[in-house]
Coordinates of C-alpha atoms in Angstrom, one line a residue:
M1 CA -16.7 -0.4 239.2
S2 CA -14.9 -3.7 238.9
R3 CA -11.3 -3.8 237.9
F4 CA -12.5 -6.0 234.9
A5 CA -15.0 -3.5 233.7
P6 CA -12.7 -1.9 231.1
N7 CA -11.9 -5.3 229.7
A8 CA -15.5 -6.2 229.6
Q9 CA -16.4 -3.0 227.8
Y10 CA -13.6 -3.6 225.3
L11 CA -14.9 -7.1 224.6
K12 CA -18.5 -5.9 224.3
T13 CA -17.4 -3.2 221.7
A14 CA -15.3 -5.8 219.8
V15 CA -18.3 -8.1 219.5
E16 CA -20.8 -5.4 218.6
T17 CA -18.6 -4.0 215.9
A18 CA -17.3 -7.3 214.4
T19 CA -18.5 -8.6 211.1
P20 CA -20.6 -11.8 211.3
T21 CA -17.7 -13.9 210.2
R22 CA -15.5 -12.3 212.9
R23 CA -18.1 -13.1 215.5
L24 CA -18.2 -16.7 214.4
L25 CA -14.4 -16.9 214.6
M26 CA -14.6 -15.4 218.2
L27 CA -17.1 -18.2 219.1
Y28 CA -14.8 -20.9 217.6
D29 CA -11.8 -19.4 219.4
G30 CA -13.8 -19.4 222.7
A31 CA -14.8 -23.0 222.4
I32 CA -11.2 -24.0 221.5
R33 CA -9.9 -22.1 224.5
F34 CA -12.4 -23.6 226.9
L35 CA -11.6 -27.1 225.7
G36 CA -7.9 -26.4 225.9
Q37 CA -8.5 -25.5 229.6
A38 CA -10.7 -28.6 230.1
L39 CA -7.8 -31.0 229.1
P40 CA -5.4 -30.2 231.9
A41 CA -8.3 -30.1 234.4
M42 CA -9.3 -33.6 233.2
R43 CA -5.7 -34.8 233.6
A44 CA -5.5 -33.3 237.1
R45 CA -8.9 -35.0 238.0
D46 CA -10.3 -31.5 238.7
Y47 CA -13.8 -32.6 237.8
E48 CA -15.4 -29.3 238.7
A49 CA -13.1 -27.3 236.4
Q50 CA -13.4 -30.0 233.7
S51 CA -17.2 -29.9 233.7
R52 CA -17.2 -26.1 233.8
F53 CA -14.9 -25.7 230.8
I54 CA -16.6 -28.4 228.8
G55 CA -20.0 -26.9 229.6
K56 CA -18.9 -23.5 228.3
A57 CA -17.7 -25.1 225.1
Q58 CA -21.0 -26.9 224.8
D59 CA -22.9 -23.7 225.4
I60 CA -21.1 -22.2 222.4
I61 CA -21.8 -25.2 220.2
V62 CA -25.5 -25.0 221.2
Y63 CA -25.5 -21.3 220.3
L64 CA -23.8 -22.0 216.9
R65 CA -26.4 -24.7 216.2
A66 CA -29.4 -22.6 217.3
T67 CA -28.4 -19.6 215.1
L68 CA -28.1 -21.6 211.9
D69 CA -30.3 -20.0 209.2
F70 CA -31.6 -23.0 207.3
E71 CA -33.6 -20.9 204.8
A72 CA -30.7 -18.7 203.8
G73 CA -27.9 -21.1 204.5
G74 CA -29.4 -24.2 202.9
A75 CA -27.0 -27.1 202.5
V76 CA -24.2 -25.3 204.4
A77 CA -26.5 -24.9 207.4
R78 CA -27.5 -28.5 207.3
Q79 CA -23.9 -29.6 207.0
L80 CA -22.9 -27.5 210.0
E81 CA -25.8 -28.9 212.0
A82 CA -24.6 -32.4 211.1
V83 CA -21.1 -31.4 212.6
Y84 CA -22.2 -29.5 215.7
T85 CA -24.6 -32.1 217.0
P86 CA -22.0 -35.0 217.2
M87 CA -19.4 -32.5 218.6
Y88 CA -21.8 -31.8 221.5
D89 CA -22.3 -35.5 222.0
M90 CA -18.6 -36.2 222.0
L91 CA -18.0 -33.6 224.7
T92 CA -20.8 -35.1 226.8
D93 CA -19.1 -38.5 226.5
A94 CA -15.7 -37.0 227.2
N95 CA -16.9 -35.4 230.3
I96 CA -18.8 -38.4 231.7
H97 CA -16.1 -41.0 230.9
D98 CA -12.9 -38.8 231.2
R99 CA -11.9 -39.2 227.5
P100 CA -9.4 -36.5 226.6
E101 CA -9.1 -37.9 223.1
K102 CA -12.7 -36.9 222.4
I103 CA -12.0 -33.3 223.5
E104 CA -8.9 -33.3 221.3
K105 CA -11.0 -34.5 218.3
V106 CA -13.6 -31.7 218.9
I107 CA -10.8 -29.2 219.1
E108 CA -9.5 -30.5 215.8
F109 CA -13.0 -30.2 214.2
L110 CA -13.3 -26.6 215.5
R111 CA -10.0 -25.6 214.2
E112 CA -10.8 -27.0 210.7
L113 CA -14.2 -25.1 210.7
R114 CA -12.4 -22.0 211.9
E115 CA -9.9 -22.2 209.1
A116 CA -12.6 -22.8 206.5
W117 CA -14.4 -19.6 207.6
V118 CA -11.2 -17.7 207.6
E119 CA -10.8 -18.7 203.9
V120 CA -14.4 -17.8 203.1
D121 CA -13.9 -14.4 204.8
R122 CA -10.7 -13.9 202.8
Q123 CA -12.4 -14.7 199.6
C124 CA -15.3 -12.3 200.4
Q125 CA -12.8 -9.5 201.2
M126 CA -11.1 -10.2 197.9
G127 CA -14.4 -10.0 196.1
K128 CA -15.2 -6.6 197.8
S129 CA -11.8 -5.2 196.8
A130 CA -12.2 -6.4 193.3
G131 CA -15.4 -4.3 192.9
R132 CA -18.0 -6.9 193.7
D133 CA -21.2 -5.3 195.1
P134 CA -20.7 -5.1 198.8
G135 CA -24.5 -5.3 199.3
A136 CA -24.7 -8.6 197.5
K137 CA -25.8 -11.6 199.6
S138 CA -23.0 -13.2 201.4
E139 CA -22.2 -16.9 201.6
L140 CA -22.0 -16.4 205.4
V141 CA -25.7 -16.6 206.0
A142 CA -25.5 -20.1 207.3
A143 CA -23.9 -19.1 210.6

């Protein structure tokens, strides 16, 4: 057994038991973390690490885009798609042309999206505690 196995099991359990919003926040956190690691790699001209970290963030963005539910999410899903696609392109440009400001801009977008979902989750939790039907359709169907 690997020395990392308990940590991997903890992460697996955390993901499997998380609410959809919490999973979304985990993805945003991961992308932000990877881009935060890409910046010093870029500044150090460590192109292998730079590409690896940007690629991991792009993988998350691709996943976020691929899992949008356009039927249930409607306009919100379309708006998120309109944000995710240029973010991916900005990261490609940042990686090819060593443009840290593009990475910083994507981090800013991700943080704003994350904060918006935290607020949506907070409002949903308030609705549940106020007696709203917990089985009612959530606004979180877009992601």
